[in-house]
PDB file of C-alpha atoms in Angstrom:
ATOM      1  CA  UNK S  97     -34.121  24.697 -35.328  1.00 50.00           C
ATOM      2  CA  UNK S  98     -34.848  27.045 -32.405  1.00 54.00           C
ATOM      3  CA  UNK S  99     -31.655  28.263 -30.368  1.00 50.00           C
ATOM      4  CA  UNK S 100     -32.088  29.769 -26.994  1.00 55.00           C
ATOM      5  CA  UNK S 101     -31.231  33.486 -26.511  1.00 54.00           C
ATOM      6  CA  UNK S 102     -28.510  33.913 -23.844  1.00 53.00           C
ATOM      7  CA  UNK S 103     -28.149  36.954 -21.669  1.00 53.00           C
ATOM      8  CA  UNK S 104     -25.751  38.170 -19.013  1.00 58.00           C
ATOM      9  CA  UNK S 105     -23.194  35.746 -17.605  1.00 58.00           C
ATOM     10  CA  UNK S 106     -24.330  32.828 -19.576  1.00 61.00           C
ATOM     11  CA  UNK S 107     -23.779  34.852 -22.822  1.00 57.00           C
ATOM     12  CA  UNK S 108     -20.469  35.973 -21.667  1.00 58.00           C
ATOM     13  CA  UNK S 109     -19.350  32.285 -21.033  1.00 66.00           C
ATOM     14  CA  UNK S 110     -20.350  31.261 -24.473  1.00 72.00           C
ATOM     15  CA  UNK S 111     -18.360  34.113 -26.200  1.00 75.00           C
ATOM     16  CA  UNK S 112     -15.364  32.964 -28.339  1.00 80.00           C
ATOM     17  CA  UNK S 113     -12.002  33.085 -26.239  1.00 83.00           C
ATOM     18  CA  UNK S 114      -8.884  34.018 -28.085  1.00 86.00           C
ATOM     19  CA  UNK S 115      -6.212  31.468 -27.147  1.00 86.00           C
ATOM     20  CA  UNK S 116      -2.678  31.641 -28.112  1.00 85.00           C
ATOM     21  CA  UNK S 117      -0.032  28.862 -28.127  1.00 84.00           C
ATOM     22  CA  UNK S 118       3.701  29.023 -27.973  1.00 82.00           C
ATOM     23  CA  UNK S 119       6.087  26.941 -30.221  1.00 87.00           C
ATOM     24  CA  UNK S 120       6.122  23.163 -30.095  1.00 90.00           C
ATOM     25  CA  UNK S 121       8.860  21.832 -27.956  1.00 91.00           C
ATOM     26  CA  UNK S 122      10.308  18.314 -28.727  1.00 88.00           C
ATOM     27  CA  UNK S 123      10.592  16.421 -25.461  1.00 89.00           C
ATOM     28  CA  UNK S 124      11.736  13.161 -27.236  1.00 84.00           C
ATOM     29  CA  UNK S 125      15.426  11.986 -27.026  1.00 78.00           C
ATOM     30  CA  UNK S 126      15.339  10.106 -30.315  1.00 73.00           C
ATOM     31  CA  UNK S 127      13.268  10.171 -33.421  1.00 68.00           C
ATOM     32  CA  UNK S 128      10.990   7.393 -34.494  1.00 64.00           C
ATOM     33  CA  UNK S 129      12.481   4.041 -34.813  1.00 66.00           C
ATOM     34  CA  UNK S 130      11.123   0.446 -34.920  1.00 67.00           C
ATOM     35  CA  UNK S 131      12.396   0.088 -31.219  1.00 63.00           C
ATOM     36  CA  UNK S 132      10.428   3.234 -30.073  1.00 63.00           C
ATOM     37  CA  UNK S 133       7.506   3.049 -32.356  1.00 67.00           C
ATOM     38  CA  UNK S 134       4.820   4.276 -29.818  1.00 78.00           C
ATOM     39  CA  UNK S 135       5.330   7.339 -27.530  1.00 87.00           C
ATOM     40  CA  UNK S 136       2.085   6.867 -25.400  1.00 93.00           C
ATOM     41  CA  UNK S 137       2.457  10.332 -23.860  1.00 95.00           C
ATOM     42  CA  UNK S 138       1.115  11.370 -20.464  1.00 97.00           C
ATOM     43  CA  UNK S 139       0.969  14.591 -18.520  1.00 98.00           C
ATOM     44  CA  UNK S 140       0.088  15.845 -14.989  1.00 98.00           C
ATOM     45  CA  UNK S 141      -0.089  19.173 -13.290  1.00 98.00           C
ATOM     46  CA  UNK S 142       0.979  19.990  -9.659  1.00 98.00           C
ATOM     47  CA  UNK S 143      -2.273  21.175  -7.847  1.00 96.00           C
ATOM     48  CA  UNK S 144      -0.127  23.330  -5.520  1.00 96.00           C
ATOM     49  CA  UNK S 145       1.644  25.058  -8.284  1.00 97.00           C
ATOM     50  CA  UNK S 146      -0.061  25.015 -11.674  1.00 96.00           C
ATOM     51  CA  UNK S 147       3.183  26.103 -13.429  1.00 97.00           C
ATOM     52  CA  UNK S 148       4.843  22.824 -12.375  1.00 98.00           C
ATOM     53  CA  UNK S 149       3.940  20.005 -14.948  1.00 98.00           C
ATOM     54  CA  UNK S 150       5.429  16.708 -15.670  1.00 98.00           C
ATOM     55  CA  UNK S 151       5.330  14.759 -19.031  1.00 98.00           C
ATOM     56  CA  UNK S 152       6.167  11.335 -19.828  1.00 96.00           C
ATOM     57  CA  UNK S 153       6.484   9.165 -22.875  1.00 94.00           C
ATOM     58  CA  UNK S 154       8.127   5.972 -24.217  1.00 91.00           C
ATOM     59  CA  UNK S 155      11.611   7.036 -25.489  1.00 88.00           C
ATOM     60  CA  UNK S 156      15.175   6.049 -26.112  1.00 80.00           C
ATOM     61  CA  UNK S 157      16.178   7.561 -22.750  1.00 75.00           C
ATOM     62  CA  UNK S 158      19.950   7.602 -21.996  1.00 61.00           C
ATOM     63  CA  UNK S 159      20.151   4.179 -20.246  1.00 58.00           C
ATOM     64  CA  UNK S 160      21.649   0.936 -20.973  1.00 51.00           C
ATOM     65  CA  UNK S 161      18.459  -0.237 -22.751  1.00 59.00           C
ATOM     66  CA  UNK S 162      17.098   1.574 -25.676  1.00 68.00           C
ATOM     67  CA  UNK S 163      13.272   1.661 -24.804  1.00 81.00           C
ATOM     68  CA  UNK S 164      11.954   3.074 -21.609  1.00 88.00           C
ATOM     69  CA  UNK S 165       9.724   5.579 -20.156  1.00 93.00           C
ATOM     70  CA  UNK S 166      11.103   9.006 -19.954  1.00 93.00           C
ATOM     71  CA  UNK S 167       9.961  12.191 -18.004  1.00 95.00           C
ATOM     72  CA  UNK S 168      10.415  15.853 -18.436  1.00 96.00           C
ATOM     73  CA  UNK S 169       9.431  18.751 -16.288  1.00 98.00           C
ATOM     74  CA  UNK S 170       8.675  22.432 -16.305  1.00 98.00           C
ATOM     75  CA  UNK S 171       8.408  24.957 -13.702  1.00 98.00           C
ATOM     76  CA  UNK S 172       7.103  27.917 -15.963  1.00 96.00           C
ATOM     77  CA  UNK S 173       3.976  26.584 -17.403  1.00 95.00           C
ATOM     78  CA  UNK S 174       5.399  24.745 -20.233  1.00 94.00           C
ATOM     79  CA  UNK S 175       7.468  27.605 -21.602  1.00 92.00           C
ATOM     80  CA  UNK S 176      10.606  25.668 -21.044  1.00 94.00           C
ATOM     81  CA  UNK S 177      11.160  21.883 -20.379  1.00 96.00           C
ATOM     82  CA  UNK S 178      14.046  19.880 -18.861  1.00 95.00           C
ATOM     83  CA  UNK S 179      14.507  16.147 -19.485  1.00 92.00           C
ATOM     84  CA  UNK S 180      14.774  14.356 -16.186  1.00 92.00           C
ATOM     85  CA  UNK S 181      15.691  10.932 -17.661  1.00 90.00           C
ATOM     86  CA  UNK S 182      14.158   7.467 -17.315  1.00 91.00           C
ATOM     87  CA  UNK S 183      12.051   5.813 -14.765  1.00 94.00           C
ATOM     88  CA  UNK S 184      13.892   3.599 -12.244  1.00 93.00           C
ATOM     89  CA  UNK S 185      14.081  -0.151 -13.274  1.00 91.00           C
ATOM     90  CA  UNK S 186      15.148  -3.196 -11.522  1.00 90.00           C
ATOM     91  CA  UNK S 187      17.886  -4.199 -14.026  1.00 88.00           C
ATOM     92  CA  UNK S 188      19.775  -2.353 -16.677  1.00 83.00           C
ATOM     93  CA  UNK S 189      18.497  -4.682 -19.249  1.00 86.00           C
ATOM     94  CA  UNK S 190      14.743  -3.967 -18.524  1.00 91.00           C
ATOM     95  CA  UNK S 191      12.493  -1.997 -20.643  1.00 90.00           C
ATOM     96  CA  UNK S 192       9.264  -0.179 -19.811  1.00 93.00           C
ATOM     97  CA  UNK S 193       6.085   1.142 -21.209  1.00 93.00           C
ATOM     98  CA  UNK S 194       2.568   2.207 -20.750  1.00 96.00           C
ATOM     99  CA  UNK S 195       3.554   5.482 -18.896  1.00 97.00           C
ATOM    100  CA  UNK S 196       0.852   7.257 -16.814  1.00 98.00           C
ATOM    101  CA  UNK S 197       1.284  10.227 -14.453  1.00 98.00           C
ATOM    102  CA  UNK S 198      -0.721  11.799 -11.680  1.00 98.00           C
ATOM    103  CA  UNK S 199      -0.058  14.179  -8.880  1.00 98.00           C
ATOM    104  CA  UNK S 200      -1.420  14.391  -5.255  1.00 98.00           C
ATOM    105  CA  UNK S 201      -2.702  17.462  -3.433  1.00 97.00           C
ATOM    106  CA  UNK S 202       0.690  18.075  -1.863  1.00 97.00           C
ATOM    107  CA  UNK S 203       2.501  18.258  -5.235  1.00 98.00           C
ATOM    108  CA  UNK S 204       4.136  14.817  -5.278  1.00 98.00           C
ATOM    109  CA  UNK S 205       3.983  13.236  -8.632  1.00 98.00           C
ATOM    110  CA  UNK S 206       3.483   9.422  -9.192  1.00 98.00           C
ATOM    111  CA  UNK S 207       4.516   7.619 -12.491  1.00 98.00           C
ATOM    112  CA  UNK S 208       3.032   4.215 -13.242  1.00 98.00           C
ATOM    113  CA  UNK S 209       4.484   2.176 -15.925  1.00 97.00           C
ATOM    114  CA  UNK S 210       4.961  -1.454 -17.088  1.00 96.00           C
ATOM    115  CA  UNK S 211       8.339  -2.950 -16.353  1.00 94.00           C
ATOM    116  CA  UNK S 212       9.271  -5.600 -18.979  1.00 91.00           C
ATOM    117  CA  UNK S 213      12.338  -7.895 -18.496  1.00 89.00           C
ATOM    118  CA  UNK S 214      14.847  -8.699 -21.339  1.00 85.00           C
ATOM    119  CA  UNK S 215      13.127 -12.095 -21.986  1.00 86.00           C
ATOM    120  CA  UNK S 216       9.715 -10.483 -22.143  1.00 83.00           C
ATOM    121  CA  UNK S 217       8.413 -13.135 -19.698  1.00 86.00           C
ATOM    122  CA  UNK S 218       7.736 -10.599 -16.911  1.00 90.00           C
ATOM    123  CA  UNK S 219       5.323  -7.554 -17.055  1.00 94.00           C
ATOM    124  CA  UNK S 220       5.179  -5.965 -13.829  1.00 96.00           C
ATOM    125  CA  UNK S 221       3.239  -2.706 -12.863  1.00 98.00           C
ATOM    126  CA  UNK S 222       5.454  -0.309 -10.957  1.00 98.00           C
ATOM    127  CA  UNK S 223       4.846   3.225  -9.601  1.00 98.00           C
ATOM    128  CA  UNK S 224       7.794   5.705  -9.154  1.00 98.00           C
ATOM    129  CA  UNK S 225       7.396   8.740  -6.925  1.00 98.00           C
ATOM    130  CA  UNK S 226       8.798  12.141  -7.189  1.00 98.00           C
ATOM    131  CA  UNK S 227       8.875  14.760  -4.299  1.00 98.00           C
ATOM    132  CA  UNK S 228      10.856  17.407  -6.119  1.00 98.00           C
ATOM    133  CA  UNK S 229       8.381  18.559  -8.883  1.00 98.00           C
ATOM    134  CA  UNK S 230       9.258  15.799 -11.342  1.00 98.00           C
ATOM    135  CA  UNK S 231      13.018  16.499 -11.390  1.00 97.00           C
ATOM    136  CA  UNK S 232      13.715  12.935 -10.240  1.00 97.00           C
ATOM    137  CA  UNK S 233      11.819   9.694  -9.656  1.00 97.00           C
ATOM    138  CA  UNK S 234      14.431   7.884  -7.393  1.00 96.00           C
ATOM    139  CA  UNK S 235      12.188   5.356  -5.747  1.00 94.00           C
ATOM    140  CA  UNK S 236       9.450   2.920  -7.052  1.00 97.00           C
ATOM    141  CA  UNK S 237       7.216   0.245  -5.603  1.00 97.00           C
ATOM    142  CA  UNK S 238       5.446  -2.828  -7.069  1.00 97.00           C
ATOM    143  CA  UNK S 239       1.822  -2.768  -7.655  1.00 98.00           C
ATOM    144  CA  UNK S 240       1.443  -6.154  -9.336  1.00 97.00           C
ATOM    145  CA  UNK S 241       3.837  -8.783 -10.440  1.00 96.00           C
ATOM    146  CA  UNK S 242       3.838 -11.452 -12.992  1.00 93.00           C
ATOM    147  CA  UNK S 243       2.842 -14.806 -11.678  1.00 91.00           C
ATOM    148  CA  UNK S 244       4.072 -18.092 -13.084  1.00 88.00           C
ATOM    149  CA  UNK S 245       3.266 -21.533 -11.434  1.00 88.00           C
ATOM    150  CA  UNK S 246       2.711 -25.026 -12.908  1.00 88.00           C
ATOM    151  CA  UNK S 247      -1.195 -24.413 -12.762  1.00 87.00           C
ATOM    152  CA  UNK S 248      -1.613 -20.664 -13.040  1.00 91.00           C
ATOM    153  CA  UNK S 249      -0.086 -17.687 -14.856  1.00 91.00           C
ATOM    154  CA  UNK S 250      -0.726 -14.133 -15.100  1.00 92.00           C
ATOM    155  CA  UNK S 251       0.699 -10.928 -16.788  1.00 93.00           C
ATOM    156  CA  UNK S 252      -0.256  -7.253 -16.784  1.00 96.00           C
ATOM    157  CA  UNK S 253      -0.746  -4.733 -19.323  1.00 95.00           C
ATOM    158  CA  UNK S 254      -1.964  -1.172 -19.936  1.00 96.00           C
ATOM    159  CA  UNK S 255      -1.834   0.527 -16.357  1.00 98.00           C
ATOM    160  CA  UNK S 256      -3.180   3.828 -15.570  1.00 98.00           C
ATOM    161  CA  UNK S 257      -3.230   5.902 -12.322  1.00 98.00           C
ATOM    162  CA  UNK S 258      -5.345   8.463 -10.594  1.00 98.00           C
ATOM    163  CA  UNK S 259      -5.019  10.278  -7.250  1.00 98.00           C
ATOM    164  CA  UNK S 260      -7.721  11.629  -4.805  1.00 98.00           C
ATOM    165  CA  UNK S 261      -6.967  15.467  -4.356  1.00 97.00           C
ATOM    166  CA  UNK S 262     -10.443  16.474  -3.114  1.00 95.00           C
ATOM    167  CA  UNK S 263     -10.317  18.736  -0.071  1.00 95.00           C
ATOM    168  CA  UNK S 264     -13.607  17.387   1.198  1.00 94.00           C
ATOM    169  CA  UNK S 265     -13.045  13.776   0.258  1.00 97.00           C
ATOM    170  CA  UNK S 266     -12.618  11.231   3.228  1.00 97.00           C
ATOM    171  CA  UNK S 267     -10.204   9.334   0.997  1.00 97.00           C
ATOM    172  CA  UNK S 268      -8.014  12.259   0.136  1.00 97.00           C
ATOM    173  CA  UNK S 269      -4.482  11.212  -0.775  1.00 97.00           C
ATOM    174  CA  UNK S 270      -5.597   7.636  -1.914  1.00 98.00           C
ATOM    175  CA  UNK S 271      -3.754   6.489  -5.243  1.00 98.00           C
ATOM    176  CA  UNK S 272      -5.656   4.273  -7.575  1.00 98.00           C
ATOM    177  CA  UNK S 273      -3.862   2.098 -10.179  1.00 98.00           C
ATOM    178  CA  UNK S 274      -5.751   0.086 -12.633  1.00 98.00           C
ATOM    179  CA  UNK S 275      -4.580  -2.365 -15.349  1.00 98.00           C
ATOM    180  CA  UNK S 276      -5.512  -5.301 -17.460  1.00 97.00           C
ATOM    181  CA  UNK S 277      -4.527  -8.730 -16.244  1.00 96.00           C
ATOM    182  CA  UNK S 278      -4.213 -11.657 -18.669  1.00 94.00           C
ATOM    183  CA  UNK S 279      -4.411 -14.892 -16.754  1.00 93.00           C
ATOM    184  CA  UNK S 280      -5.183 -18.522 -17.172  1.00 92.00           C
ATOM    185  CA  UNK S 281      -4.043 -22.037 -17.090  1.00 88.00           C
ATOM    186  CA  UNK S 282      -3.416 -24.869 -19.540  1.00 82.00           C
ATOM    187  CA  UNK S 283      -6.968 -24.877 -20.684  1.00 86.00           C
ATOM    188  CA  UNK S 284      -7.941 -21.205 -21.354  1.00 87.00           C
ATOM    189  CA  UNK S 285      -6.876 -17.591 -21.044  1.00 93.00           C
ATOM    190  CA  UNK S 286      -8.945 -14.675 -19.804  1.00 94.00           C
ATOM    191  CA  UNK S 287      -8.773 -10.889 -19.385  1.00 94.00           C
ATOM    192  CA  UNK S 288     -10.059  -8.738 -16.430  1.00 96.00           C
ATOM    193  CA  UNK S 289      -9.382  -5.208 -15.188  1.00 97.00           C
ATOM    194  CA  UNK S 290      -7.855  -4.899 -11.713  1.00 97.00           C
ATOM    195  CA  UNK S 291      -7.464  -1.923  -9.299  1.00 98.00           C
ATOM    196  CA  UNK S 292      -4.997  -1.551  -6.431  1.00 98.00           C
ATOM    197  CA  UNK S 293      -4.942   1.347  -3.957  1.00 98.00           C
ATOM    198  CA  UNK S 294      -2.311   3.025  -1.696  1.00 98.00           C
ATOM    199  CA  UNK S 295      -2.978   5.255   1.367  1.00 98.00           C
ATOM    200  CA  UNK S 296       0.601   5.807   2.247  1.00 98.00           C
ATOM    201  CA  UNK S 297       1.958   7.720  -0.670  1.00 97.00           C
ATOM    202  CA  UNK S 298       2.786   4.785  -2.912  1.00 98.00           C
ATOM    203  CA  UNK S 299       4.896   2.958  -0.302  1.00 98.00           C
ATOM    204  CA  UNK S 300       2.584  -0.052  -0.288  1.00 98.00           C
ATOM    205  CA  UNK S 301      -0.372  -1.433  -2.349  1.00 98.00           C
ATOM    206  CA  UNK S 302      -3.483  -3.221  -1.559  1.00 98.00           C
ATOM    207  CA  UNK S 303      -4.238  -6.639  -3.054  1.00 97.00           C
ATOM    208  CA  UNK S 304      -5.790  -6.246  -6.362  1.00 96.00           C
ATOM    209  CA  UNK S 305      -9.604  -5.985  -6.670  1.00 96.00           C
ATOM    210  CA  UNK S 306     -11.355  -7.181  -9.958  1.00 96.00           C
ATOM    211  CA  UNK S 307     -13.422  -4.425 -11.573  1.00 94.00           C
ATOM    212  CA  UNK S 308     -14.528  -6.262 -14.640  1.00 93.00           C
ATOM    213  CA  UNK S 309     -15.947  -9.526 -15.365  1.00 91.00           C
ATOM    214  CA  UNK S 310     -13.522 -12.103 -16.849  1.00 92.00           C
ATOM    215  CA  UNK S 311     -13.715 -12.436 -20.513  1.00 93.00           C
ATOM    216  CA  UNK S 312     -12.312 -15.180 -22.761  1.00 92.00           C
ATOM    217  CA  UNK S 313      -8.963 -13.968 -24.353  1.00 87.00           C
ATOM    218  CA  UNK S 314      -9.745 -15.803 -27.570  1.00 85.00           C
ATOM    219  CA  UNK S 315     -12.822 -13.748 -28.212  1.00 87.00           C
ATOM    220  CA  UNK S 316     -12.763 -10.446 -26.218  1.00 86.00           C
ATOM    221  CA  UNK S 317     -10.483  -7.868 -24.425  1.00 87.00           C
ATOM    222  CA  UNK S 318     -11.015  -5.458 -21.663  1.00 91.00           C
ATOM    223  CA  UNK S 319      -8.239  -3.000 -21.608  1.00 93.00           C
ATOM    224  CA  UNK S 320      -7.745   0.752 -21.431  1.00 92.00           C
ATOM    225  CA  UNK S 321      -9.182   1.570 -18.007  1.00 96.00           C
ATOM    226  CA  UNK S 322      -8.685   5.115 -16.552  1.00 96.00           C
ATOM    227  CA  UNK S 323      -9.532   5.851 -12.846  1.00 97.00           C
ATOM    228  CA  UNK S 324     -10.910   9.222 -12.085  1.00 96.00           C
ATOM    229  CA  UNK S 325     -11.827  10.568  -8.733  1.00 96.00           C
ATOM    230  CA  UNK S 326     -14.578  13.005  -8.050  1.00 96.00           C
ATOM    231  CA  UNK S 327     -14.284  15.916  -5.613  1.00 94.00           C
ATOM    232  CA  UNK S 328     -16.200  13.919  -2.884  1.00 95.00           C
ATOM    233  CA  UNK S 329     -13.964  10.894  -3.293  1.00 96.00           C
ATOM    234  CA  UNK S 330     -16.258   8.796  -5.445  1.00 96.00           C
TER     235      UNK S 330
END
């Protein structure tokens, strides 16, 4: 085994760096329970203020229901956190899951999540927006709805979100939400990954585009997509 000898700046970059961590801070409202068995944590940083971060998770937030996506925020780089509450839902009996956070270049935070109704027959992809550093997420828009007709049905799962913050990108500010769609008819079910975009700060969304081939649900899944944007907008 022959190792290269590093000099100057290259050597300095490879030197061990002493890193210290503060105490762990519990952002969960409730301890583990069968109703809140998965946390599915997510976090994003404000590009305009790196000391401002927002974290999200599935939790028993103080709502009428007992399983929803919560959010907490910090303004001092994570030294202290405050619980903001739960994401907005369309009915008090709704639940939510699959939390995913991202921030745009102006410091707005976007929270994608899966809205589940009480009967577990609707799984809609929603995105809530915060303009105050993650203190509140008062408004939301629908990216994808559950579809149910006599000949076709679809439902959504495992959303994630990314935002173009590149200063040189021609698509700066575009928000990308991806998710897995389960769809089919009376004869067969299929999976595919979709993407929708917003170019007006999450107010409206494009029709979904299909990113992956459809695969038979009885033999294969496609799930867990993560949109990432390069500095040039790719």
